[in-house]
PDB file of C-alpha atoms in Angstrom:
ATOM      1  CA  MET H   1       0.033   0.177   0.172  1.00 66.00           C
ATOM      2  CA  LYS H   2       3.051   2.419   0.566  1.00 64.00           C
ATOM      3  CA  ILE H   3       4.321   1.867  -3.035  1.00 67.00           C
ATOM      4  CA  LEU H   4       0.895   1.285  -4.960  1.00 75.00           C
ATOM      5  CA  LEU H   5      -1.548   3.909  -3.317  1.00 74.00           C
ATOM      6  CA  PRO H   6       0.593   6.944  -3.796  1.00 75.00           C
ATOM      7  CA  LEU H   7       1.338   5.852  -7.233  1.00 76.00           C
ATOM      8  CA  VAL H   8      -2.249   5.149  -7.897  1.00 80.00           C
ATOM      9  CA  ILE H   9      -3.131   8.868  -6.481  1.00 78.00           C
ATOM     10  CA  ALA H  10      -0.063  10.542  -8.599  1.00 80.00           C
ATOM     11  CA  GLY H  11      -1.336   8.676 -11.802  1.00 83.00           C
ATOM     12  CA  ALA H  12      -5.013   9.524 -11.564  1.00 84.00           C
ATOM     13  CA  LEU H  13      -3.989  13.232 -10.963  1.00 82.00           C
ATOM     14  CA  LEU H  14      -1.629  13.459 -13.923  1.00 86.00           C
ATOM     15  CA  TYR H  15      -4.242  11.258 -16.337  1.00 86.00           C
ATOM     16  CA  TRP H  16      -7.049  13.621 -15.149  1.00 86.00           C
ATOM     17  CA  MET H  17      -4.836  16.956 -15.816  1.00 85.00           C
ATOM     18  CA  TYR H  18      -2.783  15.557 -19.025  1.00 89.00           C
ATOM     19  CA  ARG H  19      -5.649  13.451 -20.834  1.00 87.00           C
ATOM     20  CA  ASP H  20      -6.192  15.848 -23.651  1.00 85.00           C
ATOM     21  CA  PHE H  21      -2.963  17.548 -23.618  1.00 87.00           C
ATOM     22  CA  ASP H  22      -0.552  18.476 -26.704  1.00 86.00           C
ATOM     23  CA  PHE H  23       2.530  16.726 -26.116  1.00 89.00           C
ATOM     24  CA  VAL H  24       3.975  17.726 -29.467  1.00 90.00           C
ATOM     25  CA  GLU H  25       3.243  21.886 -28.237  1.00 87.00           C
ATOM     26  CA  ALA H  26       5.305  20.859 -25.092  1.00 87.00           C
ATOM     27  CA  LYS H  27       8.247  19.140 -26.896  1.00 90.00           C
ATOM     28  CA  ARG H  28       8.182  22.323 -28.977  1.00 92.00           C
ATOM     29  CA  ILE H  29       8.327  24.712 -25.888  1.00 90.00           C
ATOM     30  CA  PHE H  30      11.252  22.099 -24.659  1.00 89.00           C
ATOM     31  CA  LEU H  31      13.677  22.504 -27.692  1.00 89.00           C
ATOM     32  CA  HIS H  32      12.750  26.083 -29.009  1.00 89.00           C
ATOM     33  CA  GLU H  33      11.539  28.337 -26.101  1.00 89.00           C
ATOM     34  CA  MET H  34      13.257  27.218 -22.784  1.00 92.00           C
ATOM     35  CA  ASN H  35      16.331  28.352 -21.543  1.00 93.00           C
ATOM     36  CA  ILE H  36      17.775  25.081 -19.491  1.00 92.00           C
ATOM     37  CA  TRP H  37      20.214  27.025 -17.797  1.00 95.00           C
ATOM     38  CA  TRP H  38      17.407  28.491 -14.981  1.00 95.00           C
ATOM     39  CA  LEU H  39      16.694  25.206 -14.638  1.00 94.00           C
ATOM     40  CA  VAL H  40      20.213  24.056 -13.819  1.00 95.00           C
ATOM     41  CA  ALA H  41      20.221  27.554 -11.840  1.00 96.00           C
ATOM     42  CA  SER H  42      17.518  26.141  -9.554  1.00 95.00           C
ATOM     43  CA  LEU H  43      19.446  23.123  -8.369  1.00 95.00           C
ATOM     44  CA  VAL H  44      22.124  25.304  -6.595  1.00 96.00           C
ATOM     45  CA  PRO H  45      19.617  26.764  -4.043  1.00 96.00           C
ATOM     46  CA  ILE H  46      18.018  23.530  -3.248  1.00 95.00           C
ATOM     47  CA  THR H  47      21.603  21.916  -2.517  1.00 96.00           C
ATOM     48  CA  ILE H  48      22.356  24.649  -0.676  1.00 96.00           C
ATOM     49  CA  SER H  49      19.402  24.338   1.320  1.00 96.00           C
ATOM     50  CA  HIS H  50      19.838  20.301   1.969  1.00 96.00           C
ATOM     51  CA  VAL H  51      23.078  20.985   3.007  1.00 96.00           C
ATOM     52  CA  MET H  52      21.759  23.457   5.477  1.00 96.00           C
ATOM     53  CA  ARG H  53      19.241  20.826   6.801  1.00 94.00           C
ATOM     54  CA  GLY H  54      21.972  18.265   7.318  1.00 94.00           C
ATOM     55  CA  LEU H  55      24.123  20.849   9.523  1.00 94.00           C
ATOM     56  CA  ARG H  56      20.696  21.929  11.451  1.00 93.00           C
ATOM     57  CA  TRP H  57      20.224  18.308  12.220  1.00 91.00           C
ATOM     58  CA  LEU H  58      23.801  18.054  13.950  1.00 91.00           C
ATOM     59  CA  ILE H  59      22.459  20.899  16.205  1.00 90.00           C
ATOM     60  CA  THR H  60      19.324  19.036  17.478  1.00 87.00           C
ATOM     61  CA  LEU H  61      21.653  15.931  18.200  1.00 88.00           C
ATOM     62  CA  GLU H  62      24.350  17.870  20.367  1.00 86.00           C
ATOM     63  CA  PRO H  63      22.239  17.957  23.194  1.00 83.00           C
ATOM     64  CA  LEU H  64      21.886  14.181  23.196  1.00 82.00           C
ATOM     65  CA  GLY H  65      25.546  13.450  23.258  1.00 84.00           C
ATOM     66  CA  TYR H  66      25.931  12.487  19.851  1.00 85.00           C
ATOM     67  CA  ARG H  67      28.274  14.261  17.105  1.00 88.00           C
ATOM     68  CA  PRO H  68      27.998  12.529  13.669  1.00 89.00           C
ATOM     69  CA  LYS H  69      30.153  13.561  10.661  1.00 91.00           C
ATOM     70  CA  LYS H  70      28.845  16.473   8.850  1.00 92.00           C
ATOM     71  CA  GLY H  71      29.189  14.527   5.655  1.00 91.00           C
ATOM     72  CA  ASP H  72      27.119  11.664   6.936  1.00 93.00           C
ATOM     73  CA  CYS H  73      24.185  13.904   7.972  1.00 93.00           C
ATOM     74  CA  ILE H  74      23.999  15.979   4.497  1.00 95.00           C
ATOM     75  CA  ASP H  75      24.318  12.521   2.627  1.00 94.00           C
ATOM     76  CA  ALA H  76      21.748  11.260   4.461  1.00 94.00           C
ATOM     77  CA  ILE H  77      19.501  14.172   3.658  1.00 95.00           C
ATOM     78  CA  PHE H  78      20.272  13.828  -0.173  1.00 95.00           C
ATOM     79  CA  ILE H  79      19.576  10.005   0.292  1.00 94.00           C
ATOM     80  CA  ALA H  80      16.154  10.912   2.129  1.00 92.00           C
ATOM     81  CA  TYR H  81      14.791  13.015  -0.573  1.00 93.00           C
ATOM     82  CA  ALA H  82      15.823  10.438  -3.233  1.00 92.00           C
ATOM     83  CA  SER H  83      14.095   7.753  -1.178  1.00 89.00           C
ATOM     84  CA  ASN H  84      10.851   9.843  -1.070  1.00 87.00           C
ATOM     85  CA  VAL H  85      10.670   9.943  -4.705  1.00 87.00           C
ATOM     86  CA  VAL H  86      10.515   6.060  -4.969  1.00 81.00           C
ATOM     87  CA  ILE H  87       8.323   5.672  -1.354  1.00 80.00           C
ATOM     88  CA  PRO H  88       6.937   9.066  -0.161  1.00 77.00           C
ATOM     89  CA  ARG H  89       7.775   9.393   3.347  1.00 76.00           C
ATOM     90  CA  VAL H  90      10.361   6.552   3.577  1.00 83.00           C
ATOM     91  CA  GLY H  91      13.048   9.192   3.537  1.00 84.00           C
ATOM     92  CA  GLU H  92      12.481   9.939   7.285  1.00 84.00           C
ATOM     93  CA  VAL H  93      13.225   6.241   7.822  1.00 86.00           C
ATOM     94  CA  SER H  94      16.286   6.125   5.432  1.00 89.00           C
ATOM     95  CA  ARG H  95      17.657   9.117   6.966  1.00 89.00           C
ATOM     96  CA  CYS H  96      17.956   7.819  10.612  1.00 89.00           C
ATOM     97  CA  ALA H  97      19.115   4.436   9.451  1.00 91.00           C
ATOM     98  CA  VAL H  98      21.914   6.290   7.847  1.00 91.00           C
ATOM     99  CA  LEU H  99      23.271   7.783  11.166  1.00 90.00           C
ATOM    100  CA  THR H 100      22.558   4.593  13.360  1.00 90.00           C
ATOM    101  CA  LYS H 101      24.392   2.603  10.783  1.00 89.00           C
ATOM    102  CA  TYR H 102      27.390   4.843  10.230  1.00 89.00           C
ATOM    103  CA  ASP H 103      27.780   6.909  13.409  1.00 88.00           C
ATOM    104  CA  LYS H 104      25.912   4.652  16.240  1.00 88.00           C
ATOM    105  CA  VAL H 105      23.124   7.191  16.786  1.00 88.00           C
ATOM    106  CA  PRO H 106      20.211   5.203  18.452  1.00 87.00           C
ATOM    107  CA  PHE H 107      17.132   5.434  15.814  1.00 86.00           C
ATOM    108  CA  SER H 108      14.752   6.435  18.037  1.00 81.00           C
ATOM    109  CA  LYS H 109      16.610   9.268  19.152  1.00 81.00           C
ATOM    110  CA  ALA H 110      17.476  10.155  15.811  1.00 83.00           C
ATOM    111  CA  LEU H 111      13.780   9.976  14.733  1.00 83.00           C
ATOM    112  CA  GLY H 112      12.931  12.215  17.562  1.00 80.00           C
ATOM    113  CA  THR H 113      15.512  14.797  16.384  1.00 83.00           C
ATOM    114  CA  LEU H 114      13.824  14.465  12.901  1.00 84.00           C
ATOM    115  CA  VAL H 115      10.356  14.830  13.889  1.00 81.00           C
ATOM    116  CA  ALA H 116      11.354  18.207  16.367  1.00 82.00           C
ATOM    117  CA  GLU H 117      12.742  19.628  13.020  1.00 85.00           C
ATOM    118  CA  ARG H 118       9.717  18.767  11.600  1.00 83.00           C
ATOM    119  CA  LEU H 119       7.277  20.743  13.996  1.00 83.00           C
ATOM    120  CA  VAL H 120       9.459  23.581  13.706  1.00 85.00           C
ATOM    121  CA  ASP H 121       8.839  23.476   9.855  1.00 86.00           C
ATOM    122  CA  MET H 122       5.454  22.909   9.798  1.00 85.00           C
ATOM    123  CA  LEU H 123       5.065  25.932  11.981  1.00 85.00           C
ATOM    124  CA  MET H 124       7.107  27.860   9.570  1.00 87.00           C
ATOM    125  CA  VAL H 125       5.003  26.599   6.704  1.00 86.00           C
ATOM    126  CA  ALA H 126       1.811  27.497   8.621  1.00 87.00           C
ATOM    127  CA  LEU H 127       2.833  31.165   9.460  1.00 87.00           C
ATOM    128  CA  PHE H 128       4.134  31.649   5.506  1.00 87.00           C
ATOM    129  CA  VAL H 129       0.785  30.397   4.561  1.00 83.00           C
ATOM    130  CA  CYS H 130      -1.330  31.962   6.797  1.00 85.00           C
ATOM    131  CA  VAL H 131       0.436  35.276   5.759  1.00 84.00           C
ATOM    132  CA  MET H 132      -0.166  34.365   1.830  1.00 82.00           C
ATOM    133  CA  LEU H 133      -4.030  33.176   2.846  1.00 79.00           C
ATOM    134  CA  LEU H 134      -4.696  36.849   4.764  1.00 80.00           C
ATOM    135  CA  THR H 135      -3.057  38.794   2.031  1.00 79.00           C
ATOM    136  CA  GLN H 136      -4.062  36.883  -1.158  1.00 76.00           C
ATOM    137  CA  LEU H 137      -7.529  35.588  -0.060  1.00 74.00           C
ATOM    138  CA  ASP H 138      -9.215  35.981  -3.284  1.00 74.00           C
ATOM    139  CA  VAL H 139      -6.596  33.877  -4.931  1.00 72.00           C
ATOM    140  CA  PHE H 140      -6.920  30.787  -2.700  1.00 67.00           C
ATOM    141  CA  LEU H 141     -10.283  31.177  -2.859  1.00 71.00           C
ATOM    142  CA  SER H 142     -10.394  30.467  -6.794  1.00 69.00           C
ATOM    143  CA  LEU H 143      -8.163  27.570  -6.273  1.00 64.00           C
ATOM    144  CA  PHE H 144     -10.315  25.894  -3.744  1.00 62.00           C
ATOM    145  CA  ALA H 145     -13.073  26.343  -5.836  1.00 66.00           C
ATOM    146  CA  LYS H 146     -11.503  24.289  -8.498  1.00 59.00           C
ATOM    147  CA  THR H 147     -11.296  21.508  -6.199  1.00 58.00           C
ATOM    148  CA  GLY H 148     -15.032  21.649  -4.694  1.00 55.00           C
ATOM    149  CA  THR H 149     -13.665  22.811  -1.192  1.00 52.00           C
ATOM    150  CA  ASN H 150     -15.735  25.867  -0.114  1.00 51.00           C
ATOM    151  CA  GLU H 151     -17.273  27.141   3.109  1.00 50.00           C
ATOM    152  CA  ALA H 152     -20.491  24.655   2.805  1.00 52.00           C
ATOM    153  CA  SER H 153     -18.253  21.594   2.537  1.00 51.00           C
ATOM    154  CA  LEU H 154     -15.987  22.568   5.528  1.00 47.00           C
ATOM    155  CA  SER H 155     -18.927  23.209   7.908  1.00 54.00           C
ATOM    156  CA  ALA H 156     -20.501  19.899   7.066  1.00 57.00           C
ATOM    157  CA  LEU H 157     -17.613  18.173   7.765  1.00 51.00           C
ATOM    158  CA  PHE H 158     -17.310  19.525  11.266  1.00 53.00           C
ATOM    159  CA  THR H 159     -20.714  19.775  12.135  1.00 60.00           C
ATOM    160  CA  SER H 160     -21.791  16.004  10.778  1.00 64.00           C
ATOM    161  CA  PRO H 161     -22.621  13.738  13.832  1.00 72.00           C
ATOM    162  CA  LYS H 162     -20.617  10.851  11.677  1.00 70.00           C
ATOM    163  CA  THR H 163     -17.806  12.664  11.917  1.00 64.00           C
ATOM    164  CA  TYR H 164     -17.580  12.363  16.065  1.00 65.00           C
ATOM    165  CA  ILE H 165     -18.860   8.866  15.912  1.00 73.00           C
ATOM    166  CA  ILE H 166     -15.982   7.919  13.980  1.00 74.00           C
ATOM    167  CA  ILE H 167     -13.804   9.736  16.304  1.00 74.00           C
ATOM    168  CA  GLY H 168     -15.151   8.180  19.505  1.00 76.00           C
ATOM    169  CA  VAL H 169     -15.206   4.434  17.801  1.00 73.00           C
ATOM    170  CA  ALA H 170     -11.505   5.078  17.029  1.00 73.00           C
ATOM    171  CA  VAL H 171     -10.940   6.157  20.711  1.00 73.00           C
ATOM    172  CA  VAL H 172     -12.397   3.173  22.218  1.00 72.00           C
ATOM    173  CA  ALA H 173     -10.506   0.754  19.746  1.00 71.00           C
ATOM    174  CA  CYS H 174      -7.145   2.220  20.374  1.00 66.00           C
ATOM    175  CA  MET H 175      -7.958   2.001  24.387  1.00 67.00           C
ATOM    176  CA  ALA H 176      -9.182  -1.659  24.013  1.00 67.00           C
ATOM    177  CA  LEU H 177      -5.883  -2.734  22.085  1.00 64.00           C
ATOM    178  CA  TRP H 178      -3.736  -0.648  24.532  1.00 59.00           C
ATOM    179  CA  LEU H 179      -4.923  -2.288  27.630  1.00 63.00           C
ATOM    180  CA  PRO H 180      -3.745  -5.980  26.965  1.00 68.00           C
ATOM    181  CA  LEU H 181      -0.794  -4.679  25.384  1.00 61.00           C
ATOM    182  CA  LYS H 182       0.608  -3.220  28.602  1.00 61.00           C
ATOM    183  CA  ARG H 183       1.098  -6.712  30.053  1.00 62.00           C
ATOM    184  CA  THR H 184       3.191  -7.786  27.494  1.00 63.00           C
ATOM    185  CA  LYS H 185       7.111  -7.698  26.901  1.00 59.00           C
ATOM    186  CA  LEU H 186       6.464  -5.874  23.167  1.00 56.00           C
ATOM    187  CA  TYR H 187       5.150  -2.996  25.812  1.00 54.00           C
ATOM    188  CA  ALA H 188       8.573  -2.557  27.410  1.00 58.00           C
ATOM    189  CA  LYS H 189      10.198  -2.591  24.263  1.00 59.00           C
ATOM    190  CA  ILE H 190       7.826   0.243  22.799  1.00 56.00           C
ATOM    191  CA  LYS H 191       8.211   2.096  26.243  1.00 57.00           C
ATOM    192  CA  GLN H 192      11.922   2.151  25.595  1.00 53.00           C
ATOM    193  CA  THR H 193      11.481   3.200  22.005  1.00 54.00           C
ATOM    194  CA  ILE H 194       9.219   5.967  23.057  1.00 61.00           C
ATOM    195  CA  GLY H 195      11.802   6.984  25.542  1.00 56.00           C
ATOM    196  CA  GLY H 196      14.617   7.580  23.214  1.00 53.00           C
ATOM    197  CA  PHE H 197      11.831   9.400  20.783  1.00 54.00           C
ATOM    198  CA  VAL H 198      10.733  11.760  23.382  1.00 64.00           C
ATOM    199  CA  ASP H 199      14.405  12.661  24.358  1.00 59.00           C
ATOM    200  CA  GLY H 200      15.255  13.565  20.670  1.00 54.00           C
ATOM    201  CA  LEU H 201      12.013  15.375  20.326  1.00 59.00           C
ATOM    202  CA  LEU H 202      12.918  17.527  23.495  1.00 63.00           C
ATOM    203  CA  SER H 203      16.368  18.164  22.321  1.00 63.00           C
ATOM    204  CA  LEU H 204      15.213  21.426  20.682  1.00 67.00           C
ATOM    205  CA  ARG H 205      14.774  22.692  24.559  1.00 70.00           C
ATOM    206  CA  THR H 206      18.251  22.110  25.463  1.00 71.00           C
ATOM    207  CA  MET H 207      20.327  22.844  22.000  1.00 75.00           C
ATOM    208  CA  GLN H 208      23.057  25.586  22.752  1.00 79.00           C
ATOM    209  CA  ARG H 209      23.266  27.123  19.186  1.00 84.00           C
ATOM    210  CA  LYS H 210      19.544  28.148  18.765  1.00 83.00           C
ATOM    211  CA  GLY H 211      20.094  31.397  16.896  1.00 87.00           C
ATOM    212  CA  LEU H 212      21.863  29.189  14.310  1.00 91.00           C
ATOM    213  CA  PHE H 213      19.309  26.899  14.135  1.00 90.00           C
ATOM    214  CA  VAL H 214      16.683  29.605  13.293  1.00 90.00           C
ATOM    215  CA  LEU H 215      18.995  30.890  10.659  1.00 94.00           C
ATOM    216  CA  TYR H 216      19.547  27.288   9.002  1.00 94.00           C
ATOM    217  CA  THR H 217      15.508  27.167   9.348  1.00 92.00           C
ATOM    218  CA  ILE H 218      15.037  30.482   7.463  1.00 93.00           C
ATOM    219  CA  GLY H 219      17.749  29.341   4.966  1.00 95.00           C
ATOM    220  CA  ILE H 220      16.165  26.259   4.110  1.00 95.00           C
ATOM    221  CA  TRP H 221      12.932  27.543   3.157  1.00 93.00           C
ATOM    222  CA  ILE H 222      14.501  30.094   1.154  1.00 95.00           C
ATOM    223  CA  GLY H 223      16.043  27.607  -0.861  1.00 95.00           C
ATOM    224  CA  PHE H 224      13.117  25.797  -1.394  1.00 94.00           C
ATOM    225  CA  PHE H 225      11.533  28.925  -2.836  1.00 95.00           C
ATOM    226  CA  LEU H 226      14.217  29.935  -4.875  1.00 96.00           C
ATOM    227  CA  GLU H 227      14.406  26.415  -6.609  1.00 95.00           C
ATOM    228  CA  PHE H 228      11.073  27.180  -7.617  1.00 95.00           C
ATOM    229  CA  TYR H 229      11.161  30.711  -8.388  1.00 96.00           C
ATOM    230  CA  LEU H 230      14.040  30.582 -10.443  1.00 96.00           C
ATOM    231  CA  THR H 231      12.115  28.248 -13.091  1.00 96.00           C
ATOM    232  CA  PHE H 232      10.138  30.865 -14.085  1.00 96.00           C
ATOM    233  CA  PHE H 233      12.899  32.601 -16.056  1.00 96.00           C
ATOM    234  CA  CYS H 234      13.187  29.424 -18.231  1.00 95.00           C
ATOM    235  CA  PHE H 235      10.221  30.151 -20.136  1.00 95.00           C
ATOM    236  CA  PRO H 236       8.961  33.782 -21.964  1.00 94.00           C
ATOM    237  CA  PHE H 237       5.405  33.078 -20.520  1.00 94.00           C
ATOM    238  CA  THR H 238       6.253  32.545 -16.552  1.00 95.00           C
ATOM    239  CA  ALA H 239       8.912  35.050 -16.929  1.00 94.00           C
ATOM    240  CA  GLY H 240       6.521  38.022 -15.874  1.00 93.00           C
ATOM    241  CA  LEU H 241       5.618  36.379 -12.927  1.00 93.00           C
ATOM    242  CA  SER H 242       6.070  38.267  -9.943  1.00 92.00           C
ATOM    243  CA  VAL H 243       7.924  37.263  -6.623  1.00 93.00           C
ATOM    244  CA  VAL H 244       4.475  37.891  -4.875  1.00 91.00           C
ATOM    245  CA  GLN H 245       2.986  35.776  -7.236  1.00 91.00           C
ATOM    246  CA  GLY H 246       5.665  32.902  -7.147  1.00 93.00           C
ATOM    247  CA  LEU H 247       5.005  33.271  -3.096  1.00 91.00           C
ATOM    248  CA  VAL H 248       1.444  32.476  -3.294  1.00 90.00           C
ATOM    249  CA  ILE H 249       2.016  29.519  -5.784  1.00 91.00           C
ATOM    250  CA  PHE H 250       4.658  28.294  -3.294  1.00 93.00           C
ATOM    251  CA  ALA H 251       2.246  28.813  -0.154  1.00 88.00           C
ATOM    252  CA  ALA H 252      -0.050  26.557  -2.000  1.00 87.00           C
ATOM    253  CA  ILE H 253       2.142  23.864  -3.321  1.00 89.00           C
ATOM    254  CA  SER H 254       3.252  23.674   0.391  1.00 86.00           C
ATOM    255  CA  LEU H 255      -0.451  22.798   1.222  1.00 81.00           C
ATOM    256  CA  ALA H 256      -0.648  20.546  -1.873  1.00 81.00           C
ATOM    257  CA  ILE H 257       2.096  18.146  -1.049  1.00 79.00           C
ATOM    258  CA  ILE H 258       0.706  17.007   2.345  1.00 79.00           C
ATOM    259  CA  ILE H 259      -0.897  14.325   0.220  1.00 78.00           C
ATOM    260  CA  PRO H 260       2.022  11.717  -0.182  1.00 77.00           C
ATOM    261  CA  THR H 261       3.065  11.233  -3.716  1.00 83.00           C
ATOM    262  CA  PRO H 262       6.409  10.635  -5.321  1.00 81.00           C
ATOM    263  CA  ASN H 263       8.186  14.082  -4.902  1.00 83.00           C
ATOM    264  CA  GLY H 264       4.678  15.464  -4.810  1.00 85.00           C
ATOM    265  CA  ALA H 265       3.599  14.343  -8.351  1.00 86.00           C
ATOM    266  CA  GLY H 266      -0.208  15.071  -9.270  1.00 88.00           C
ATOM    267  CA  PRO H 267      -0.674  17.504  -6.299  1.00 88.00           C
ATOM    268  CA  TRP H 268       2.182  19.675  -7.225  1.00 91.00           C
ATOM    269  CA  HIS H 269       1.578  19.582 -10.736  1.00 91.00           C
ATOM    270  CA  PHE H 270      -2.358  20.259  -9.964  1.00 90.00           C
ATOM    271  CA  VAL H 271      -1.460  23.418  -8.099  1.00 90.00           C
ATOM    272  CA  VAL H 272       0.977  24.824 -10.329  1.00 93.00           C
ATOM    273  CA  ILE H 273      -1.268  24.624 -13.171  1.00 92.00           C
ATOM    274  CA  SER H 274      -4.587  25.855 -11.735  1.00 88.00           C
ATOM    275  CA  MET H 275      -2.719  29.027  -9.938  1.00 89.00           C
ATOM    276  CA  MET H 276      -0.710  29.852 -13.078  1.00 93.00           C
ATOM    277  CA  THR H 277      -4.027  30.121 -15.391  1.00 90.00           C
ATOM    278  CA  LEU H 278      -5.221  32.197 -12.615  1.00 87.00           C
ATOM    279  CA  TYR H 279      -2.594  34.831 -13.146  1.00 90.00           C
ATOM    280  CA  GLY H 280      -2.891  35.005 -16.958  1.00 90.00           C
ATOM    281  CA  VAL H 281      -0.656  31.678 -18.147  1.00 93.00           C
ATOM    282  CA  SER H 282      -2.079  29.938 -20.584  1.00 92.00           C
ATOM    283  CA  GLN H 283      -3.335  25.959 -20.108  1.00 91.00           C
ATOM    284  CA  THR H 284      -0.844  24.854 -22.321  1.00 92.00           C
ATOM    285  CA  GLY H 285       1.782  27.184 -21.058  1.00 93.00           C
ATOM    286  CA  ALA H 286       1.028  26.116 -17.209  1.00 93.00           C
ATOM    287  CA  SER H 287       1.049  22.319 -18.206  1.00 94.00           C
ATOM    288  CA  SER H 288       3.899  22.403 -20.125  1.00 94.00           C
ATOM    289  CA  PHE H 289       5.957  24.305 -17.291  1.00 95.00           C
ATOM    290  CA  ALA H 290       4.697  21.828 -14.752  1.00 94.00           C
ATOM    291  CA  LEU H 291       5.753  18.690 -16.960  1.00 93.00           C
ATOM    292  CA  ILE H 292       9.320  19.958 -17.515  1.00 94.00           C
ATOM    293  CA  VAL H 293       9.948  21.758 -14.268  1.00 95.00           C
ATOM    294  CA  HIS H 294       8.906  18.748 -11.968  1.00 94.00           C
ATOM    295  CA  ALA H 295      10.435  15.845 -14.251  1.00 93.00           C
ATOM    296  CA  PHE H 296      13.900  18.109 -14.496  1.00 94.00           C
ATOM    297  CA  GLN H 297      13.935  18.866 -10.589  1.00 93.00           C
ATOM    298  CA  THR H 298      12.668  15.043  -9.838  1.00 93.00           C
ATOM    299  CA  LEU H 299      16.018  14.025 -11.931  1.00 94.00           C
ATOM    300  CA  GLY H 300      18.002  16.584  -9.731  1.00 94.00           C
ATOM    301  CA  VAL H 301      16.834  14.857  -6.391  1.00 94.00           C
ATOM    302  CA  MET H 302      17.604  11.200  -7.778  1.00 94.00           C
ATOM    303  CA  LEU H 303      21.073  12.486  -8.957  1.00 95.00           C
ATOM    304  CA  LEU H 304      21.849  14.241  -5.764  1.00 94.00           C
ATOM    305  CA  GLY H 305      20.806  10.808  -3.635  1.00 93.00           C
ATOM    306  CA  ALA H 306      22.892   9.014  -5.990  1.00 94.00           C
ATOM    307  CA  TYR H 307      26.094  11.229  -5.031  1.00 95.00           C
ATOM    308  CA  GLY H 308      24.856  10.827  -1.232  1.00 93.00           C
ATOM    309  CA  TRP H 309      24.844   7.214  -1.393  1.00 93.00           C
ATOM    310  CA  VAL H 310      28.283   7.073  -3.246  1.00 94.00           C
ATOM    311  CA  ALA H 311      30.082   9.801  -0.670  1.00 92.00           C
ATOM    312  CA  LEU H 312      28.423   8.137   2.050  1.00 91.00           C
ATOM    313  CA  GLN H 313      30.293   4.564   1.283  1.00 90.00           C
ATOM    314  CA  MET H 314      33.704   6.180   0.404  1.00 89.00           C
ATOM    315  CA  ARG H 315      33.996   8.173   3.520  1.00 87.00           C
ATOM    316  CA  ASN H 316      32.996   5.022   5.757  1.00 84.00           C
ATOM    317  CA  ARG H 317      34.832   2.567   3.824  1.00 79.00           C
ATOM    318  CA  ASN H 318      37.555   1.962   6.065  1.00 68.00           C
ATOM    319  CA  LYS H 319      34.613   1.470   8.864  1.00 64.00           C
ATOM    320  CA  LEU H 320      32.750  -1.165   6.438  1.00 54.00           C
ATOM    321  CA  LYS H 321      35.873  -2.999   5.772  1.00 57.00           C
ATOM    322  CA  VAL H 322      36.615  -3.481   9.875  1.00 53.00           C
ATOM    323  CA  GLU H 323      32.997  -4.712  10.068  1.00 55.00           C
ATOM    324  CA  ASN H 324      33.223  -7.217   7.454  1.00 52.00           C
TER     325      ASN H 324
END
């Protein structure tokens, strides 16, 4: 299900959006209208962003008494993003597994620090999206109308008795499973793992370099935005979009990629095409932009992942020889 469901979601969305698309026109745009060097340039800020994410991870691990190699942390990030292209969200597991294998960081503690980072990132995204929603509400309402999401549908969700019945049944089922579990050895193992997880989660409270952590966090998200915004200059029909318009589209993308698909395929395309057409880009132009840019940047993610894996093996080759 982890592999098939995301692929089905992505495939269904892509088929729906591109079922009547003129791929010959996209080929013409790719060969004659696109400036590929802006695509190449877009890989620079995202690479720097990943490097900063690896360095930020080091800061959260220090309060726990672990100081893995900088290169291992950075390569683990490259590998994590490449893994997510294959199976969404598996990158979080592979990222922690790298430090467990090569730097002896307990998996549960590494995962706890990762979740702590994710909470900070979610706060950043939520703040950013709220600002965009308040300043560009009319644009977002137009996007929500395309998805069939409106005030009436949201109100029906939260006022329907079925919603609260489902929540109540889920709570009772969890309690029924939890009480017998407490008497087993498995419970002790789970409790120990959760303890390590909580230690990692609370590492933010005791870390020493909080200012640097904040700077890395801001830099990470600037890198993500620049990766997207620089691609506007690849095509004549998107080069005129402003920074503010780019920020609004980026905010909408941040909401859409909550749906777990390989590298955001499907939801990413839907949001980009929908938002760009709202800003006056033709349907063909917006669809071509989404198709070409997403394919190129996915390839970039995979190449960085391959580099990270090779670099990790080379850096730790002596250690691997000793273990073997």
